[in-house]
Tab-separated table of N, CA and C in Angstrom:
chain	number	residue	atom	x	y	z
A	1	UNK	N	-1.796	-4.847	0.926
A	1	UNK	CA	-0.977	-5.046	2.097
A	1	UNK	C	0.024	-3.907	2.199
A	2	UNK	N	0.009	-3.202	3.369
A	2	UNK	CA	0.924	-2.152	3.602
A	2	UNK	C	2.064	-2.612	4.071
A	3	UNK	N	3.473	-2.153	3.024
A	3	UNK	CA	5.320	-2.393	3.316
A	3	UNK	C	5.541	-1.654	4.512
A	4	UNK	N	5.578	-3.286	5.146
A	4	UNK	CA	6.516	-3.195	6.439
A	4	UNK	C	7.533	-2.196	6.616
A	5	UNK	N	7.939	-1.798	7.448
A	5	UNK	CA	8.794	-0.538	7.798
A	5	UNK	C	10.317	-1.820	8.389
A	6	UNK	N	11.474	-1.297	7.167
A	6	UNK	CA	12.313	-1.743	7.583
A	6	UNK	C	13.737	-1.344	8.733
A	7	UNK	N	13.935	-2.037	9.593
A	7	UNK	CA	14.689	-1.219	10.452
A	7	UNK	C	16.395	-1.151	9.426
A	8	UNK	N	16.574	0.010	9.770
A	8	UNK	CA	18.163	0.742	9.302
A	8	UNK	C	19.221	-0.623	9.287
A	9	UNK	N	19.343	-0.754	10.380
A	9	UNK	CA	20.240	-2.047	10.504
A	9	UNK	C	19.916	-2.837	9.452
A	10	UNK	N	18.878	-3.583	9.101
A	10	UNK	CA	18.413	-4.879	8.118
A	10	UNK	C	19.040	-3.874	6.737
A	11	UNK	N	18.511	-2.761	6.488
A	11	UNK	CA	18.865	-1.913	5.331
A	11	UNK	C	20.614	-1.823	5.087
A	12	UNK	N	21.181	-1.282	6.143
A	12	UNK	CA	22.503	-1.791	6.541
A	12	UNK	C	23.768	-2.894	6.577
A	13	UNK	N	22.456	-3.875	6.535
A	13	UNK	CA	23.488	-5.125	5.998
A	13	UNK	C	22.926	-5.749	4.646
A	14	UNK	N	21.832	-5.048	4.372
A	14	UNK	CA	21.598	-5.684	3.006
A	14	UNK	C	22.509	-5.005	1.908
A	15	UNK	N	22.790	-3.153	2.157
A	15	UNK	CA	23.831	-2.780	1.467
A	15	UNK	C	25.711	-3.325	1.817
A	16	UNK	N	25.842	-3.181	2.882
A	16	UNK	CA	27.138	-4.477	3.511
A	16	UNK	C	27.353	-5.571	2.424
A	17	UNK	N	26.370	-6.481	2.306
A	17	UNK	CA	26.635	-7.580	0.786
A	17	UNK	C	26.702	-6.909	-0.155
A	18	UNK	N	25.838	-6.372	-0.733
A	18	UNK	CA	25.777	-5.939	-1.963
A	18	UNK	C	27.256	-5.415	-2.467
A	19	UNK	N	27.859	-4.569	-1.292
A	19	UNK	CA	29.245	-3.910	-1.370
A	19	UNK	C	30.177	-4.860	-1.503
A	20	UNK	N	30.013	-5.732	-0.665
A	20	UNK	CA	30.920	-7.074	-0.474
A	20	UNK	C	31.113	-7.611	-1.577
A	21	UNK	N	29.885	-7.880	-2.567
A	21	UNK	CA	29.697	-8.988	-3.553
A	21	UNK	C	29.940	-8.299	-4.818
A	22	UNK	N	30.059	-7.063	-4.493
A	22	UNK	CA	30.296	-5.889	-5.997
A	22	UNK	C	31.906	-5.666	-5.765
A	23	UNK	N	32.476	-5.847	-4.753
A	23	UNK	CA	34.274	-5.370	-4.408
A	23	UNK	C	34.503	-6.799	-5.342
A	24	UNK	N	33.883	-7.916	-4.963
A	24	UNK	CA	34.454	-9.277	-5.132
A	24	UNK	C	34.580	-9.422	-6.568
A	25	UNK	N	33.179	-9.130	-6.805
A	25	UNK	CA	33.105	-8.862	-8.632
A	25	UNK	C	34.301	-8.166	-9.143
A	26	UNK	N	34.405	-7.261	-9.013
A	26	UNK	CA	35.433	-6.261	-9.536
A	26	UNK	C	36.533	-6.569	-9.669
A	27	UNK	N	37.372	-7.390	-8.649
A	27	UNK	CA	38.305	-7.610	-8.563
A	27	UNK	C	38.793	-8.557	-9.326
A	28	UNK	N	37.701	-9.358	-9.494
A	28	UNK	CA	37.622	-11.447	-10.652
A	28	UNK	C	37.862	-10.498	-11.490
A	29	UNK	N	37.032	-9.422	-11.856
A	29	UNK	CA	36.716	-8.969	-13.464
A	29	UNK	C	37.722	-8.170	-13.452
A	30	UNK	N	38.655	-7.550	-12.948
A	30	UNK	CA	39.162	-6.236	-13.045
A	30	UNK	C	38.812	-5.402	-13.612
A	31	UNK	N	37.765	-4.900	-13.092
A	31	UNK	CA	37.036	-3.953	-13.570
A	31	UNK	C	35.924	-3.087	-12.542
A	32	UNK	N	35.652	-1.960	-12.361
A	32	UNK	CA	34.669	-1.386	-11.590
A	32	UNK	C	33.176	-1.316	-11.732
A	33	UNK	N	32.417	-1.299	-10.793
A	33	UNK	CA	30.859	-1.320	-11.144
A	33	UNK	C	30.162	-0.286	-10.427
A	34	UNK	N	29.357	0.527	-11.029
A	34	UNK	CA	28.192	1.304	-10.443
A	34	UNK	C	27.499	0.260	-9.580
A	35	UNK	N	27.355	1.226	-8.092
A	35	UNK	CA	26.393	0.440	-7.059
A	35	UNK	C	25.296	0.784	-7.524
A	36	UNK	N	24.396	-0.249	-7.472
A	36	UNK	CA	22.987	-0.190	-8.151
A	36	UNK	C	22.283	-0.183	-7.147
A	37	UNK	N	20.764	0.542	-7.307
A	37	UNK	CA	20.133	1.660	-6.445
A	37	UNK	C	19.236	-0.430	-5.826
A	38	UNK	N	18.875	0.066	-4.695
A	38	UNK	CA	18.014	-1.113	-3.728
A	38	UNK	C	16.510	-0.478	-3.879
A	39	UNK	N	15.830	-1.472	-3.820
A	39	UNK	CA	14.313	-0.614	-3.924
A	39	UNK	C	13.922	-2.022	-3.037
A	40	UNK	N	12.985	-1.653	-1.831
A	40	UNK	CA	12.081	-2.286	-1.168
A	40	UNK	C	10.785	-2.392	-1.816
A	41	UNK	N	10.721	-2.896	-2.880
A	41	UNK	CA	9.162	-2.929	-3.618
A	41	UNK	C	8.963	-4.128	-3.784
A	42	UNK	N	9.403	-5.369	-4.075
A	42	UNK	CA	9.287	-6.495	-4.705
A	42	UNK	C	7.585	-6.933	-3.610
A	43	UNK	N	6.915	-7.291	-4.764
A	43	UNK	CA	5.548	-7.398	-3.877
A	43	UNK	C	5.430	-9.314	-4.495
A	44	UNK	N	4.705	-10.006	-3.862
A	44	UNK	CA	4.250	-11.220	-3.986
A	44	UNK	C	5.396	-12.526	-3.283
A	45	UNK	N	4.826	-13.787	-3.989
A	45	UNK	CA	6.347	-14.267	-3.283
A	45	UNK	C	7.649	-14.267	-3.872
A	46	UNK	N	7.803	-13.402	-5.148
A	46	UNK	CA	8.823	-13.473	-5.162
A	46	UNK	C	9.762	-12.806	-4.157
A	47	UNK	N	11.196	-13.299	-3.934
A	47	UNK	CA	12.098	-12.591	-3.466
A	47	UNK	C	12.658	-11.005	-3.812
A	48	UNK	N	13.133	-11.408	-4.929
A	48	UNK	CA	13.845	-10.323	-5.663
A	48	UNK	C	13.799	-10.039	-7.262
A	49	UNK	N	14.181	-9.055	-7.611
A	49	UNK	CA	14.069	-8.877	-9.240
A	49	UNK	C	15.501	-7.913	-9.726
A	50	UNK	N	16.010	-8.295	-10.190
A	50	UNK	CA	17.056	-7.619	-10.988
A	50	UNK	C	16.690	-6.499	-12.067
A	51	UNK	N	15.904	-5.220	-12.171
A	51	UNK	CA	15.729	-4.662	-13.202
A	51	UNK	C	17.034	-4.021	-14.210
A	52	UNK	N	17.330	-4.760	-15.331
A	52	UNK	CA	18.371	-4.669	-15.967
A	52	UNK	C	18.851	-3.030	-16.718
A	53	UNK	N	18.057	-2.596	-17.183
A	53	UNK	CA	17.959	-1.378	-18.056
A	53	UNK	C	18.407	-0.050	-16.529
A	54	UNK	N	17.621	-0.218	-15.647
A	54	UNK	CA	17.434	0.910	-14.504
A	54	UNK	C	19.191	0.207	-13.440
A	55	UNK	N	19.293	-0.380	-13.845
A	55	UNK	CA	20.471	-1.388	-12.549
A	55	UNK	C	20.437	-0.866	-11.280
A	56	UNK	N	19.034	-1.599	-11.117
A	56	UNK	CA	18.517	-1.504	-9.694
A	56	UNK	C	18.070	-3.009	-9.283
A	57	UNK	N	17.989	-3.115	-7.796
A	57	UNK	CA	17.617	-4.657	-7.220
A	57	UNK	C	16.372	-4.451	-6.581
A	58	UNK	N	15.271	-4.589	-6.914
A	58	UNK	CA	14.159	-4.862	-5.955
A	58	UNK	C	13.682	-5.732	-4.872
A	59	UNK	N	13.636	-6.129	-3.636
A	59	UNK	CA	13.471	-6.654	-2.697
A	59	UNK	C	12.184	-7.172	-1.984
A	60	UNK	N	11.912	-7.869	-1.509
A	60	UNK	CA	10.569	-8.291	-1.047
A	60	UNK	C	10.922	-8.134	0.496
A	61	UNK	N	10.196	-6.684	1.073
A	61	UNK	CA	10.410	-6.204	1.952
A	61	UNK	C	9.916	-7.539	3.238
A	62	UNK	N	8.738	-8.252	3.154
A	62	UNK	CA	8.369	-9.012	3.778
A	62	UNK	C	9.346	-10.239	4.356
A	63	UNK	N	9.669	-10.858	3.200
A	63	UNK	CA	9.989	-11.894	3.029
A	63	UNK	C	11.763	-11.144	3.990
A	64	UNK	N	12.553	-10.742	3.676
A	64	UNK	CA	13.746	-10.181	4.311
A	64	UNK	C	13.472	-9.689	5.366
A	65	UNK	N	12.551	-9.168	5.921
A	65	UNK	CA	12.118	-9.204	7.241
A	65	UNK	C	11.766	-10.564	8.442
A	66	UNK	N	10.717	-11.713	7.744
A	66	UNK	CA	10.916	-12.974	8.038
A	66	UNK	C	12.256	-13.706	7.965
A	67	UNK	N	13.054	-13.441	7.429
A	67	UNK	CA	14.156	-14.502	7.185
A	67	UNK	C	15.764	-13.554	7.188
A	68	UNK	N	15.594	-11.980	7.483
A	68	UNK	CA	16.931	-11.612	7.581
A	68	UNK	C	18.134	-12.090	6.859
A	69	UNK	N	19.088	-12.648	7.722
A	69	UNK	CA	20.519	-13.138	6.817
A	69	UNK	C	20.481	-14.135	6.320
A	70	UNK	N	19.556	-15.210	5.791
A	70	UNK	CA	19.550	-16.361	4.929
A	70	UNK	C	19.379	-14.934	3.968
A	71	UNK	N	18.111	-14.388	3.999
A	71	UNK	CA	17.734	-13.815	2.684
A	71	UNK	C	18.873	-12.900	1.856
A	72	UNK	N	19.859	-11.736	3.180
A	72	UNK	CA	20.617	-11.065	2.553
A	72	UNK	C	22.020	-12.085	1.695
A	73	UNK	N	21.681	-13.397	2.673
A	73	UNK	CA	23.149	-13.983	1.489
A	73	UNK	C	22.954	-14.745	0.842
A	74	UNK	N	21.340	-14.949	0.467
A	74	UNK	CA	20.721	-15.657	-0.719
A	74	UNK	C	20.595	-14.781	-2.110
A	75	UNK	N	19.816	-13.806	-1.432
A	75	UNK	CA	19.068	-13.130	-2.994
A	75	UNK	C	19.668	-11.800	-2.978
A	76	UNK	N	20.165	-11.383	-1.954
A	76	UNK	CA	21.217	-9.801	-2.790
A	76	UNK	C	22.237	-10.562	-3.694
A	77	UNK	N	22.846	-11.520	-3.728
A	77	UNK	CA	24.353	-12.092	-5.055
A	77	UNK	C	23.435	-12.496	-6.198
A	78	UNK	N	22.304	-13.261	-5.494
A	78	UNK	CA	21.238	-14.027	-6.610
A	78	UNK	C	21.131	-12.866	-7.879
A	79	UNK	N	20.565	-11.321	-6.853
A	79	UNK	CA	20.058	-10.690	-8.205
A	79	UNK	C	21.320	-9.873	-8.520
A	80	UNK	N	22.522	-9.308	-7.614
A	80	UNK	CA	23.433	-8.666	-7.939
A	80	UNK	C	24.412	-9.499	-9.634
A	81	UNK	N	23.869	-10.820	-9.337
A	81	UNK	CA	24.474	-11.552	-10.359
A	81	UNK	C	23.959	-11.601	-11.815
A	82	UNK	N	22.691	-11.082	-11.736
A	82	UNK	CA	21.917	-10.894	-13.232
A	82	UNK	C	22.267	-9.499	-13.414
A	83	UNK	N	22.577	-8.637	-12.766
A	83	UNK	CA	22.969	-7.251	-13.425
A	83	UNK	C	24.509	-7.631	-13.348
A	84	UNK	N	25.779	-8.281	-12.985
A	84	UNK	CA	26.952	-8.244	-13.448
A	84	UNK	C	26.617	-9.080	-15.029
A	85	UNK	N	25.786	-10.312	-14.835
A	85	UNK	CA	26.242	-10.837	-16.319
A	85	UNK	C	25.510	-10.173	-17.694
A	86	UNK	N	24.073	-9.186	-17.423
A	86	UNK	CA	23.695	-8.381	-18.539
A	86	UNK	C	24.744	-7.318	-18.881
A	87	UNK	N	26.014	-6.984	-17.829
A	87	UNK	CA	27.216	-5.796	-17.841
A	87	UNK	C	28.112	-6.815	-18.688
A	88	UNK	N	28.342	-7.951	-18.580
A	88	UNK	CA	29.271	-8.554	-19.121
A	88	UNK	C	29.061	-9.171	-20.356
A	89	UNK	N	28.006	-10.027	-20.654
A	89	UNK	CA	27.549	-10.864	-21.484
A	89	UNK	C	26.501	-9.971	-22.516
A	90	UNK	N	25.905	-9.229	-21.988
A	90	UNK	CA	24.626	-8.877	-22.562
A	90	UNK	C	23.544	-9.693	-22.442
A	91	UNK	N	22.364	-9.701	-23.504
A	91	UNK	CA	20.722	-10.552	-23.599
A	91	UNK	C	21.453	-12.085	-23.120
A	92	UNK	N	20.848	-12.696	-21.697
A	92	UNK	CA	21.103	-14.188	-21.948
A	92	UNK	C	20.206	-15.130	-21.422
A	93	UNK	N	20.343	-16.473	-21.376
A	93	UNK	CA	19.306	-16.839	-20.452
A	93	UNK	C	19.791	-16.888	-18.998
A	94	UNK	N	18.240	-16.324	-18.090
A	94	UNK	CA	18.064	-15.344	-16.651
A	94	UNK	C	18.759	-16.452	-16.136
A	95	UNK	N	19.135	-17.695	-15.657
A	95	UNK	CA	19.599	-18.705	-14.742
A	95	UNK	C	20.474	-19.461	-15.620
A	96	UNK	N	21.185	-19.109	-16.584
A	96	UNK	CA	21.801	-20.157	-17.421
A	96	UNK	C	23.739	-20.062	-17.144
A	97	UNK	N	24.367	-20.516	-18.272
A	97	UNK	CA	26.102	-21.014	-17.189
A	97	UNK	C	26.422	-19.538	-17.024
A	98	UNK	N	26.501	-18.669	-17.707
A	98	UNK	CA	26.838	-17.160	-17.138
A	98	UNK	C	26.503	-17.078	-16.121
A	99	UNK	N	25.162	-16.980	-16.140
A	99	UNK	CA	24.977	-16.649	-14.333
A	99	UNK	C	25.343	-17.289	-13.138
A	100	UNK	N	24.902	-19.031	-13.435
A	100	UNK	CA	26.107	-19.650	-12.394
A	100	UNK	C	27.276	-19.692	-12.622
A	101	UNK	N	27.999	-19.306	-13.518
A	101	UNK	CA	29.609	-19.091	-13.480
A	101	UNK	C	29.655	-17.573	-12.302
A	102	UNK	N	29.021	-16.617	-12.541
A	102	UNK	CA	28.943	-15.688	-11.696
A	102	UNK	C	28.849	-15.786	-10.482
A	103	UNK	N	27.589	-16.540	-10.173
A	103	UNK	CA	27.168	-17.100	-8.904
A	103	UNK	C	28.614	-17.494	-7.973
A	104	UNK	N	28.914	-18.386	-8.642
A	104	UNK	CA	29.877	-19.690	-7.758
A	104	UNK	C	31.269	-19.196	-8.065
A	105	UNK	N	31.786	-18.590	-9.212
A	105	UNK	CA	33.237	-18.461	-9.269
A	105	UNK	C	33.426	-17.345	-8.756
A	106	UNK	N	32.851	-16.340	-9.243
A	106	UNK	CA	33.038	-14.952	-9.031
A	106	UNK	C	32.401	-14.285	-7.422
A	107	UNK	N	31.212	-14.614	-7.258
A	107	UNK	CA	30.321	-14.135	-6.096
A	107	UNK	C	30.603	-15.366	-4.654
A	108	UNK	N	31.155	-16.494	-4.990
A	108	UNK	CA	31.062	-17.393	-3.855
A	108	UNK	C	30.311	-18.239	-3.503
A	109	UNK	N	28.754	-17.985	-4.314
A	109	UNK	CA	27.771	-17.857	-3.388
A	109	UNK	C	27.101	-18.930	-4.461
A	110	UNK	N	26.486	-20.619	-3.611
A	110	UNK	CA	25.716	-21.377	-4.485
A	110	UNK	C	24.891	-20.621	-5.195
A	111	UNK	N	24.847	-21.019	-6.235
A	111	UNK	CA	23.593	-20.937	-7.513
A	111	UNK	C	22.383	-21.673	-7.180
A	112	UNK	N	21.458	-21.042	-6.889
A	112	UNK	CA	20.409	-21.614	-6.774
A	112	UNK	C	18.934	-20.875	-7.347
A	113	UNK	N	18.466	-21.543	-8.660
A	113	UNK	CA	17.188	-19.935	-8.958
A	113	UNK	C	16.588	-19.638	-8.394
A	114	UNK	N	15.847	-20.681	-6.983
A	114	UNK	CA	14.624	-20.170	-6.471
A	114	UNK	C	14.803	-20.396	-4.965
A	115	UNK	N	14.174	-19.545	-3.976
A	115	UNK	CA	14.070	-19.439	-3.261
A	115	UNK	C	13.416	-20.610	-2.411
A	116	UNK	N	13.833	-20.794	-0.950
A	116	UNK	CA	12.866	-21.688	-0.128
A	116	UNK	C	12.679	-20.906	1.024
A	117	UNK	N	11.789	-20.118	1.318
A	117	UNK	CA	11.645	-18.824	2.152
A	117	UNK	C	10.143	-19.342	2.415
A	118	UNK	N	9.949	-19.567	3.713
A	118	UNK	CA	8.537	-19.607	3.766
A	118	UNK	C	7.513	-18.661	3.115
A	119	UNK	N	6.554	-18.600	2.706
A	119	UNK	CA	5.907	-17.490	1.970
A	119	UNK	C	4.485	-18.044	2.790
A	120	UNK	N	3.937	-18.366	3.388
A	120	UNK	CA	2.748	-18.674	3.995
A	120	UNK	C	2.194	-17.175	4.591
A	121	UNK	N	2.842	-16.367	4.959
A	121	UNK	CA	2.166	-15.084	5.439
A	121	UNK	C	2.374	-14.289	4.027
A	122	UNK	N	2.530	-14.635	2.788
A	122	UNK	CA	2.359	-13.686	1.743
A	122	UNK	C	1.061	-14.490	0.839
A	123	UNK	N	0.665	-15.554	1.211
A	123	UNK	CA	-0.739	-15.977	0.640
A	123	UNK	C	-1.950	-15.705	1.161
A	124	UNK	N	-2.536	-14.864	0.574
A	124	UNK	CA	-4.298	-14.388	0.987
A	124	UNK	C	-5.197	-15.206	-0.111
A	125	UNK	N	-5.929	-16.247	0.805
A	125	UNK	CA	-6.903	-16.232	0.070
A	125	UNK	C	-8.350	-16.178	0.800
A	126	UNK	N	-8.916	-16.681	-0.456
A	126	UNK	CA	-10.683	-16.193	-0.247
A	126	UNK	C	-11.527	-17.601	-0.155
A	127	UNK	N	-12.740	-17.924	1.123
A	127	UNK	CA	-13.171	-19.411	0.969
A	127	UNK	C	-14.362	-18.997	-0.212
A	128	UNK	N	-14.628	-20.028	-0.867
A	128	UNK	CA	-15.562	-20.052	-1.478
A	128	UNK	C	-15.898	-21.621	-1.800
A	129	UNK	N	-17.223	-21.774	-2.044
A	129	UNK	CA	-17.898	-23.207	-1.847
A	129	UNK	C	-18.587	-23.715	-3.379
A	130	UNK	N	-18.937	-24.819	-3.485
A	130	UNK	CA	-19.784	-25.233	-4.322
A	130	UNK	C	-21.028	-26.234	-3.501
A	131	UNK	N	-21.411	-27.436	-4.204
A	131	UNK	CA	-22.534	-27.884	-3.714
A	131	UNK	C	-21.894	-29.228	-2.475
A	132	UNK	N	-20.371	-29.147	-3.012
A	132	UNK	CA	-19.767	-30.267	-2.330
A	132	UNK	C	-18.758	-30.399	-1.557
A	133	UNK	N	-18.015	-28.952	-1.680
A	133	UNK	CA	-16.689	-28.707	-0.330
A	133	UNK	C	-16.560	-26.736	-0.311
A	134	UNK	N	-15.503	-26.910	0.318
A	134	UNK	CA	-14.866	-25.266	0.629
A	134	UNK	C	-13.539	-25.539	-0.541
A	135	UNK	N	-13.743	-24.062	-1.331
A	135	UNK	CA	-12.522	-24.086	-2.048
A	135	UNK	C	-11.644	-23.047	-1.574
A	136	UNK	N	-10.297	-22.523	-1.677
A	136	UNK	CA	-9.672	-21.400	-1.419
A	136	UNK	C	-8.723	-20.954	-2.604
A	137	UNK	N	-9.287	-19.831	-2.863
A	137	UNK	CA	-9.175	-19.066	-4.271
A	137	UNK	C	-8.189	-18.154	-3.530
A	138	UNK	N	-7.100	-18.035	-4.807
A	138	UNK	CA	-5.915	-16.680	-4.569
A	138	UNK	C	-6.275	-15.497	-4.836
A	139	UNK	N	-5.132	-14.324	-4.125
A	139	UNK	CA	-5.927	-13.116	-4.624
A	139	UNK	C	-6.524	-12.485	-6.490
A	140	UNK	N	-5.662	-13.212	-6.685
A	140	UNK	CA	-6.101	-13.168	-8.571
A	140	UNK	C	-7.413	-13.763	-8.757
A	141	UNK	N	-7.552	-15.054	-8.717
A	141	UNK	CA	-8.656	-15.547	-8.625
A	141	UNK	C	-9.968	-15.110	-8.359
A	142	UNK	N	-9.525	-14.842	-7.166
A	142	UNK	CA	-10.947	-14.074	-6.212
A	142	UNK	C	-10.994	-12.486	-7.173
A	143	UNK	N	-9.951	-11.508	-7.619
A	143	UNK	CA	-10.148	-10.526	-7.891
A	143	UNK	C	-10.663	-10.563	-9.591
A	144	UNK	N	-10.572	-11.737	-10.204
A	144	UNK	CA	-11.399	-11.742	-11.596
A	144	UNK	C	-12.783	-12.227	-11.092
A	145	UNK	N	-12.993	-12.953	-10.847
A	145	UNK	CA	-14.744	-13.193	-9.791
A	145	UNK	C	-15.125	-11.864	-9.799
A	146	UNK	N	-14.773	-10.647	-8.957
A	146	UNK	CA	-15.401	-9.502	-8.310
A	146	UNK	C	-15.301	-8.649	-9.573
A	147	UNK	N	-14.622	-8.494	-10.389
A	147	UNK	CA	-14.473	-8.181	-11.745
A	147	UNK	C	-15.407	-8.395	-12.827
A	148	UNK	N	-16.056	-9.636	-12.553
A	148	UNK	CA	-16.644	-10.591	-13.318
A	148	UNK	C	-16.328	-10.796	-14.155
A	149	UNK	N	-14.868	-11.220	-14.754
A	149	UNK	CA	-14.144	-11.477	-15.645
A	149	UNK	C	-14.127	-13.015	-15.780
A	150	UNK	N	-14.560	-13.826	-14.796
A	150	UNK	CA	-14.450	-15.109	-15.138
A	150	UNK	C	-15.666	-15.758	-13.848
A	151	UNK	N	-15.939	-17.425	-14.097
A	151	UNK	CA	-16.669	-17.521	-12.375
A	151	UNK	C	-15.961	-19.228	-12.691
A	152	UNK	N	-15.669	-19.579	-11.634
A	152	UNK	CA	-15.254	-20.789	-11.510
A	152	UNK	C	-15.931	-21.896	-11.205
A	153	UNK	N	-15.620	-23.281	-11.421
A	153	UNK	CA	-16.734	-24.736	-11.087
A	153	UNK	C	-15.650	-25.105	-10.412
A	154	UNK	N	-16.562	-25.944	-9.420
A	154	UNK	CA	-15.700	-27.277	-8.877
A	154	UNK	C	-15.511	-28.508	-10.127
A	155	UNK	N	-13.964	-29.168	-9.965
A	155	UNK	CA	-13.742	-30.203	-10.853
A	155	UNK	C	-14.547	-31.357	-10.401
A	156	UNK	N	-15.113	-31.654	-9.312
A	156	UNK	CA	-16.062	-32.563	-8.413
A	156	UNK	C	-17.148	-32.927	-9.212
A	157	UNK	N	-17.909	-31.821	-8.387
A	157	UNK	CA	-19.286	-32.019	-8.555
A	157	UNK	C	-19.922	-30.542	-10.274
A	158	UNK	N	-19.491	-29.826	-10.420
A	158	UNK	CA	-19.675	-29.081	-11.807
A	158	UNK	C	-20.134	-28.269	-10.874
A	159	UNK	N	-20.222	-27.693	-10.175
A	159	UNK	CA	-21.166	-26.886	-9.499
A	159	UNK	C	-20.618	-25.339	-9.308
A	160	UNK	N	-20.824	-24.563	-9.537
A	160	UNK	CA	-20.196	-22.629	-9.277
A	160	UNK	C	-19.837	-22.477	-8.349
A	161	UNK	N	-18.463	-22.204	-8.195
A	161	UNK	CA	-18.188	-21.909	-6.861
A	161	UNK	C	-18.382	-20.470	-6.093
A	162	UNK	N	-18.898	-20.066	-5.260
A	162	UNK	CA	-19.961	-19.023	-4.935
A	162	UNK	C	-19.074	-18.489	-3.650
A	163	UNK	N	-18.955	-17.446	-3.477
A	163	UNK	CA	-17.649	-17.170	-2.109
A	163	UNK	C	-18.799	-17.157	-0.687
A	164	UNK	N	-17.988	-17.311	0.145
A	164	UNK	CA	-18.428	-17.673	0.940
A	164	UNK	C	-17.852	-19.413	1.639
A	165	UNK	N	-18.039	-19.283	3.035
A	165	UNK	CA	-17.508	-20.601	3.940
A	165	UNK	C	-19.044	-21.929	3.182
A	166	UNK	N	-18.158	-22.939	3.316
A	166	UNK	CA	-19.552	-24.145	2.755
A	166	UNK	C	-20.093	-24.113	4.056
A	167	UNK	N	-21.528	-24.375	3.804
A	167	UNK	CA	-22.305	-24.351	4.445
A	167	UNK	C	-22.623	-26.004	5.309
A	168	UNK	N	-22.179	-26.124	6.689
A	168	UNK	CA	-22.187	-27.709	7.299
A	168	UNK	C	-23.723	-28.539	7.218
């Protein structure tokens, strides 16, 4: 799937929070922070990824395109908040009280780990049949099949599921 082309503006206010939520930080902490680099790469449904070592935020160009400002004031603090508490805390657990202490005291912003972002236009799958219905295999799925790394049965009837629409 080819990344959507994001317009300036959306780019614009996704750095706007980030600034917002890094002034806010700073100020709880008294202390300053390197703005950490944005990368439009985040591929699948996830939202976002915090890469800790690089202190950069990866984004799911799709998904922030469907959903705009829920997304920028969901998941820019979400992940801006795992790179303040690896700066503060060091190794911890990814959703544990550091991070919602971050979340909610420091950033404002409910704690919540996971996203509710429709993701229905980020699922591709593939029909494939056995002797007794239509199954629909994910792109993993379908791509170990073509691999021939694995072949799948229906839990039904035992039968191989063979790609292709079932036959009426």
């Amino acid at each position: 799937m080819k990344t959507p082309r994001l317009p300036i503006a959306l780019q614009q206010a996704v750095m706007h929070s980030l600034r917002l939520h890094l002034q806010r930080a700073g100020s709880h902490l008294k202390q300053t922070f390197a703005e950490p680099t944005i990368l439009y790469q985040q591929r699948g449904t996830t939202a976002g990824s915090a890469w800790l070592q690089q202190w950069e935020i990866r984004l799911n160009p799709v998904l922030l395109l469907e959903n705009k400002q829920p997304f920028i004031d969901e998941v820019v603090p979400h992940e801006l908040a795992h790179l303040l508490v690896w700066k503060q805390f060091g190794k911890v657990a990814p959703h544990g009280k550091e991070w919602k202490w971050m979340m909610e005291t420091v950033l404002g912003v409910s704690a919540r780990r996971t996203h509710r972002f429709s993701t229905d236009s980020l699922q591709k799958t593939f029909a494939y049949h056995c002797q007794c219905r239509q199954h629909l295999l994910t792109v993993r799925r379908h791509n170990r099949v073509l691999r021939g790394e694995t072949r799948y049965r229906c839990t039904g009837c035992g039968g191989e599921l063979l790609r292709g629409e079932y036959p009426q």
